[in-house]
Tab-separated table of C-alpha atoms in Angstrom:
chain	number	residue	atom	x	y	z
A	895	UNK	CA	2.982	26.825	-10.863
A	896	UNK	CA	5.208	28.170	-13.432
A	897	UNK	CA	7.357	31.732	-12.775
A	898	UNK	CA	8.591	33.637	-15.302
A	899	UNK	CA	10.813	37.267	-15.238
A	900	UNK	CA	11.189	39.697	-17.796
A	901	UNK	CA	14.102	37.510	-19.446
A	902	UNK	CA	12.135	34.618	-20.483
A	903	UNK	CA	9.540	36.627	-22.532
A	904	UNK	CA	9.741	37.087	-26.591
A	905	UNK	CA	11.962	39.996	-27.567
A	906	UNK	CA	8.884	42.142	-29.024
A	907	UNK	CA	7.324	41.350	-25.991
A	908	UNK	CA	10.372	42.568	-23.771
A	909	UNK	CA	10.460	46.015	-26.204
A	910	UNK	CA	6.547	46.268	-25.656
A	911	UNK	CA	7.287	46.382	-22.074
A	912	UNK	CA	10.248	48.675	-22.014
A	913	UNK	CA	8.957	51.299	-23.831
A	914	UNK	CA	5.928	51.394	-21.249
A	915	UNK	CA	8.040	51.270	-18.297
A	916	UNK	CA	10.293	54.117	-20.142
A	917	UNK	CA	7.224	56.381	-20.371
A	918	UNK	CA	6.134	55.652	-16.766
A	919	UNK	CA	9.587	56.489	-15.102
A	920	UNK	CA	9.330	59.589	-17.704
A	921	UNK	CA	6.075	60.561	-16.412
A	922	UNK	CA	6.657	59.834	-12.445
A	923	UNK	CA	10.516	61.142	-12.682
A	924	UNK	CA	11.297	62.433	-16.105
A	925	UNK	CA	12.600	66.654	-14.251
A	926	UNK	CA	14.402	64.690	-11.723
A	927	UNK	CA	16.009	62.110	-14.309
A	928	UNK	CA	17.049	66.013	-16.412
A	929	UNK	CA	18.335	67.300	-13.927
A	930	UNK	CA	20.533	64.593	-12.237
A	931	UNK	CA	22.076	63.818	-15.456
A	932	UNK	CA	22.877	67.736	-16.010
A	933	UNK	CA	24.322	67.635	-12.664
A	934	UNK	CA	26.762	64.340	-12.934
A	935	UNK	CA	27.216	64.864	-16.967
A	936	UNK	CA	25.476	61.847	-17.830
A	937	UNK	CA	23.346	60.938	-20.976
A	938	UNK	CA	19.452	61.186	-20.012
A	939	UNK	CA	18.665	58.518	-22.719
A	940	UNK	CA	21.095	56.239	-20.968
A	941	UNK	CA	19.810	56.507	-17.419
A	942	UNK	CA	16.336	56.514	-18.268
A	943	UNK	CA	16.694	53.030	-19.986
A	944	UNK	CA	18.726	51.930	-16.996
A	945	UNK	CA	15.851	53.050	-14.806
A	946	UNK	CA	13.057	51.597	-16.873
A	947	UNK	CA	14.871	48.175	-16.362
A	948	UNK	CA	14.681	48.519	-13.119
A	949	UNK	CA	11.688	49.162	-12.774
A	950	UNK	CA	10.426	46.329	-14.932
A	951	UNK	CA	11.650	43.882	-12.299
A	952	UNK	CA	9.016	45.578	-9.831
A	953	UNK	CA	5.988	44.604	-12.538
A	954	UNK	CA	4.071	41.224	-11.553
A	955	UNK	CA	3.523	39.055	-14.742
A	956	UNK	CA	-0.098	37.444	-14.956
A	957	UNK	CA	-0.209	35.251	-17.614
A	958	UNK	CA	-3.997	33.398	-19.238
A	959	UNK	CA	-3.063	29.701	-20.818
């Protein structure tokens, strides 16, 4: 059985991915995301590309060879 994680994929395949994860922790948390970065000063961009990396980590690859 082979594993593999985000890191081993092709780069377009890796920005394919973290654009989708971006728009589903903007969709599920996107207010929440505003507002804590209002609150602490931070830069939304920023934490929502910290948070879509973390939630990539949570996806389950399936792979057809």
């Amino acid at each position: 059985m082979i594993h593999l994680n985000y890191n081993n994929l092709e780069t377009e395949t890796q920005e394919r991915l973290l654009s989708k994860s971006k728009e589903e922790i903007q969709s599920k948390f996107g207010d929440e995301l505003k507002v804590f970065s209002k609150q602490h000063e931070l830069n939304y961009d920023e934490l929502l590309y910290e948070e879509a990396v973390k939630n990539l980590y949570n996806y389950k690859f399936k792979f057809q060879i």
